[in-house]
Short mmCIF file of C-alpha atoms in Angstrom, two decimals:
data_model
loop_
_atom_site.label_atom_id
_atom_site.label_comp_id
_atom_site.label_asym_id
_atom_site.label_seq_id
_atom_site.Cartn_x
_atom_site.Cartn_y
_atom_site.Cartn_z
CA UNK A 698 -0.02 0.10 0.06
CA UNK A 699 1.34 3.48 -1.07
CA UNK A 700 1.59 5.89 1.80
CA UNK A 701 0.85 9.63 1.06
CA UNK A 702 3.55 12.17 1.84
CA UNK A 703 3.30 14.73 4.47
CA UNK A 704 1.36 14.79 7.73
CA UNK A 705 -1.96 13.15 8.13
CA UNK A 706 -4.84 15.40 7.19
CA UNK A 707 -7.15 16.35 10.04
CA UNK A 708 -10.80 16.54 9.42
CA UNK A 709 -10.82 19.51 11.97
CA UNK A 710 -8.39 21.49 9.98
CA UNK A 711 -10.33 20.75 6.79
CA UNK A 712 -13.59 22.03 8.28
CA UNK A 713 -11.84 25.04 9.57
CA UNK A 714 -10.58 25.91 6.13
CA UNK A 715 -13.98 25.50 4.54
CA UNK A 716 -15.82 27.39 7.28
CA UNK A 717 -13.39 30.29 6.78
CA UNK A 718 -13.90 30.15 3.00
CA UNK A 719 -17.64 30.17 3.34
CA UNK A 720 -17.60 33.17 5.69
CA UNK A 721 -15.15 35.06 3.48
CA UNK A 722 -17.20 34.42 0.40
CA UNK A 723 -20.28 35.71 2.15
CA UNK A 724 -18.48 38.84 3.23
CA UNK A 725 -16.22 39.64 0.31
CA UNK A 726 -17.48 37.73 -2.70
CA UNK A 727 -15.85 35.47 -5.02
CA UNK A 728 -13.56 37.85 -6.98
CA UNK A 729 -12.09 39.52 -3.84
CA UNK A 730 -11.46 36.20 -2.03
CA UNK A 731 -7.91 35.25 -1.82
CA UNK A 732 -6.08 32.00 -0.51
CA UNK A 733 -4.13 34.29 1.92
CA UNK A 734 -7.46 35.42 3.34
CA UNK A 735 -8.49 32.03 3.87
CA UNK A 736 -5.15 30.94 5.47
CA UNK A 737 -5.33 33.94 7.90
CA UNK A 738 -8.98 33.43 8.84
CA UNK A 739 -8.69 29.59 9.30
CA UNK A 740 -5.59 30.00 11.41
CA UNK A 741 -3.73 27.27 9.56
CA UNK A 742 -0.27 27.33 7.94
CA UNK A 743 0.23 27.94 4.17
CA UNK A 744 1.45 24.45 3.49
CA UNK A 745 -1.56 22.94 5.30
CA UNK A 746 -3.95 24.75 3.17
CA UNK A 747 -2.11 24.22 0.03
CA UNK A 748 -1.67 20.43 0.61
CA UNK A 749 -5.51 20.31 0.43
CA UNK A 750 -6.23 23.00 -2.12
CA UNK A 751 -3.67 24.03 -4.69
CA UNK A 752 -5.90 26.97 -5.90
CA UNK A 753 -8.98 28.95 -5.10
CA UNK A 754 -10.67 26.97 -7.86
CA UNK A 755 -10.04 23.74 -6.09
CA UNK A 756 -11.24 25.14 -2.90
CA UNK A 757 -14.51 26.42 -4.41
CA UNK A 758 -14.96 23.05 -6.19
CA UNK A 759 -14.76 21.30 -2.85
CA UNK A 760 -17.52 23.63 -1.46
CA UNK A 761 -19.68 22.98 -4.31
CA UNK A 762 -19.21 19.29 -3.81
CA UNK A 763 -20.01 19.39 -0.15
CA UNK A 764 -23.10 21.66 -0.90
CA UNK A 765 -24.84 19.39 -3.50
CA UNK A 766 -23.57 15.97 -2.23
CA UNK A 767 -26.63 14.11 -0.67
CA UNK A 768 -28.09 17.40 0.29
CA UNK A 769 -31.53 16.04 -0.64
CA UNK A 770 -32.61 12.68 0.57
CA UNK A 771 -33.79 10.30 -2.27
CA UNK A 772 -37.58 10.13 -2.63
CA UNK A 773 -39.27 6.78 -1.61
CA UNK A 774 -41.78 5.03 -3.89
CA UNK A 775 -44.51 5.53 -1.23
CA UNK A 776 -43.54 9.13 -0.19
CA UNK A 777 -46.18 11.89 -0.69
CA UNK A 778 -44.69 14.13 -3.46
CA UNK A 779 -46.14 17.35 -1.74
CA UNK A 780 -44.57 16.45 1.59
CA UNK A 781 -41.22 15.62 -0.01
CA UNK A 782 -41.30 19.08 -1.85
CA UNK A 783 -42.07 20.66 1.57
CA UNK A 784 -39.04 18.87 3.16
CA UNK A 785 -36.81 19.77 0.16
CA UNK A 786 -37.90 23.51 0.22
CA UNK A 787 -37.36 23.69 3.89
CA UNK A 788 -33.79 22.28 3.60
CA UNK A 789 -33.10 24.85 0.92
CA UNK A 790 -34.39 27.72 3.07
CA UNK A 791 -32.11 26.66 5.94
CA UNK A 792 -29.22 26.51 3.59
CA UNK A 793 -29.95 30.00 2.05
CA UNK A 794 -30.41 31.69 5.50
CA UNK A 795 -27.06 30.25 6.64
CA UNK A 796 -23.44 31.47 5.91
CA UNK A 797 -23.03 29.00 2.93
CA UNK A 798 -26.25 30.22 1.27
CA UNK A 799 -25.17 33.90 1.60
CA UNK A 800 -21.93 32.92 0.08
CA UNK A 801 -23.57 30.94 -2.81
CA UNK A 802 -25.44 34.20 -3.69
CA UNK A 803 -22.20 35.98 -3.99
CA UNK A 804 -20.88 33.15 -6.17
CA UNK A 805 -24.01 33.28 -8.52
CA UNK A 806 -23.25 36.92 -9.19
CA UNK A 807 -20.13 36.12 -11.02
CA UNK A 808 -21.30 32.69 -12.75
CA UNK A 809 -22.39 34.61 -15.92
CA UNK A 810 -19.03 36.01 -16.48
CA UNK A 811 -16.95 33.13 -15.28
CA UNK A 812 -17.34 30.21 -17.68
CA UNK A 813 -15.27 27.78 -15.60
CA UNK A 814 -17.29 28.53 -12.39
CA UNK A 815 -20.47 28.13 -14.39
CA UNK A 816 -19.37 24.72 -15.60
CA UNK A 817 -18.63 23.56 -12.17
CA UNK A 818 -22.06 24.74 -10.80
CA UNK A 819 -23.80 23.22 -13.72
CA UNK A 820 -22.14 19.83 -13.05
CA UNK A 821 -23.30 19.57 -9.39
CA UNK A 822 -26.59 21.38 -9.79
CA UNK A 823 -27.75 18.84 -12.27
CA UNK A 824 -27.40 16.13 -9.49
CA UNK A 825 -29.64 18.31 -7.23
CA UNK A 826 -32.15 19.07 -9.89
CA UNK A 827 -32.73 15.44 -10.73
CA UNK A 828 -33.77 14.88 -7.01
CA UNK A 829 -36.00 17.73 -7.15
CA UNK A 830 -37.66 16.70 -10.41
CA UNK A 831 -38.90 13.35 -9.02
CA UNK A 832 -41.69 14.66 -6.85
CA UNK A 833 -42.56 17.32 -9.49
CA UNK A 834 -43.04 14.42 -12.01
CA UNK A 835 -45.18 12.31 -9.73
CA UNK A 836 -47.33 15.39 -8.93
CA UNK A 837 -48.11 16.06 -12.53
CA UNK A 838 -51.00 14.53 -14.49
CA UNK A 839 -48.44 13.40 -17.14
CA UNK A 840 -44.73 13.75 -17.46
CA UNK A 841 -43.62 17.28 -17.92
CA UNK A 842 -40.86 18.22 -20.33
CA UNK A 843 -37.47 19.18 -18.84
CA UNK A 844 -38.03 22.71 -19.97
CA UNK A 845 -41.14 22.84 -17.78
CA UNK A 846 -39.35 21.17 -14.73
CA UNK A 847 -36.45 23.62 -15.22
CA UNK A 848 -38.98 26.53 -15.40
CA UNK A 849 -40.62 25.35 -12.22
CA UNK A 850 -37.30 24.87 -10.46
CA UNK A 851 -36.12 28.25 -11.49
CA UNK A 852 -39.44 29.85 -10.20
CA UNK A 853 -39.09 28.09 -6.73
CA UNK A 854 -35.38 29.24 -6.65
CA UNK A 855 -36.40 32.87 -7.54
CA UNK A 856 -39.08 32.90 -4.77
CA UNK A 857 -36.82 31.51 -2.04
CA UNK A 858 -33.91 33.89 -3.08
CA UNK A 859 -36.22 36.85 -2.90
CA UNK A 860 -37.69 35.99 0.54
CA UNK A 861 -34.34 35.01 2.17
CA UNK A 862 -31.89 37.16 0.48
CA UNK A 863 -33.50 40.38 -0.72
CA UNK A 864 -36.09 41.10 1.91
CA UNK A 865 -34.49 38.91 4.63
CA UNK A 866 -37.70 37.34 5.55
CA UNK A 867 -37.79 34.37 7.99
CA UNK A 868 -40.15 31.93 6.38
CA UNK A 869 -42.35 29.93 8.62
CA UNK A 870 -43.28 26.16 7.94
CA UNK A 871 -46.77 27.54 6.93
CA UNK A 872 -45.27 29.87 4.55
CA UNK A 873 -42.88 27.31 3.14
CA UNK A 874 -45.89 24.99 2.63
CA UNK A 875 -47.68 27.89 0.82
CA UNK A 876 -44.82 28.35 -1.54
CA UNK A 877 -44.79 24.65 -2.36
CA UNK A 878 -48.48 24.64 -2.95
CA UNK A 879 -48.05 27.63 -5.40
CA UNK A 880 -45.45 25.62 -7.32
CA UNK A 881 -47.59 22.58 -7.42
CA UNK A 882 -50.40 24.81 -8.70
CA UNK A 883 -48.28 26.27 -11.35
CA UNK A 884 -47.10 22.94 -12.71
CA UNK A 885 -50.67 21.60 -12.73
CA UNK A 886 -51.81 24.82 -14.67
CA UNK A 887 -49.06 24.08 -17.21
CA UNK A 888 -50.25 20.53 -17.54
CA UNK A 889 -53.92 21.82 -17.89
CA UNK A 890 -52.91 24.23 -20.64
CA UNK A 891 -51.04 21.66 -22.66
CA UNK A 892 -52.95 18.35 -21.93
CA UNK A 893 -55.92 19.22 -24.32
CA UNK A 894 -53.44 19.88 -27.04
CA UNK A 895 -51.76 16.62 -26.44
CA UNK A 896 -55.03 14.75 -26.39
CA UNK A 897 -56.03 16.51 -29.65
CA UNK A 898 -52.83 15.29 -31.49
CA UNK A 899 -52.97 11.76 -29.79
CA UNK A 900 -56.64 10.88 -30.58
CA UNK A 901 -55.96 10.21 -34.35
CA UNK A 902 -52.92 8.13 -33.28
CA UNK A 903 -55.21 6.03 -31.03
CA UNK A 904 -57.79 5.63 -33.65
CA UNK A 905 -55.20 4.29 -36.15
CA UNK A 906 -53.85 1.95 -33.49
CA UNK A 907 -57.49 0.64 -32.78
CA UNK A 908 -58.09 0.03 -36.45
CA UNK A 909 -60.47 2.93 -37.16
CA UNK A 910 -58.64 3.74 -40.30
CA UNK A 911 -57.84 0.29 -41.34
CA UNK A 912 -58.95 -0.73 -44.81
#
């Protein structure tokens, strides 16, 4: 077995580095953050930090991994999709009102002009989105397109960002349930709008398959 060089890595030191990075991101933003800031705030030696993260990019990548990895539990086959959405939304609200959530808002400000950061975020957000889509699909009368799912996800994200980051409102459980119900209503309204059109185009296909147009 090959042994790694240097001192063993301490989980406590790693946590201190990440906590410092989150706090500094929330305070200064992505562009102003430097590795020297993280080193000073974490109270670690330079070599200790650079053994773990060779650059700011690597550190931010690690934060993204932590944020999206198993953040939402998988939906069970017998779970109520509305209750799952309420649970997911509550988790997102708790994240957004904490230091990491405030830091993520600062990161998102630079994503449109930072292709590398945008690619990293897209990679990990996709895993998050797939979990969120499951209860949305189950709630729908028929399977919505990915465009509809993405629209509903962005609508939910926009509402939560406004309440937690813009007006700094502390959302109650009742308000979280209300937001979820409005999202559920929106996806059902979209279904109601498109379902008759789908039926209109599908009826001739059904007739052909039933032999109505057979010779």
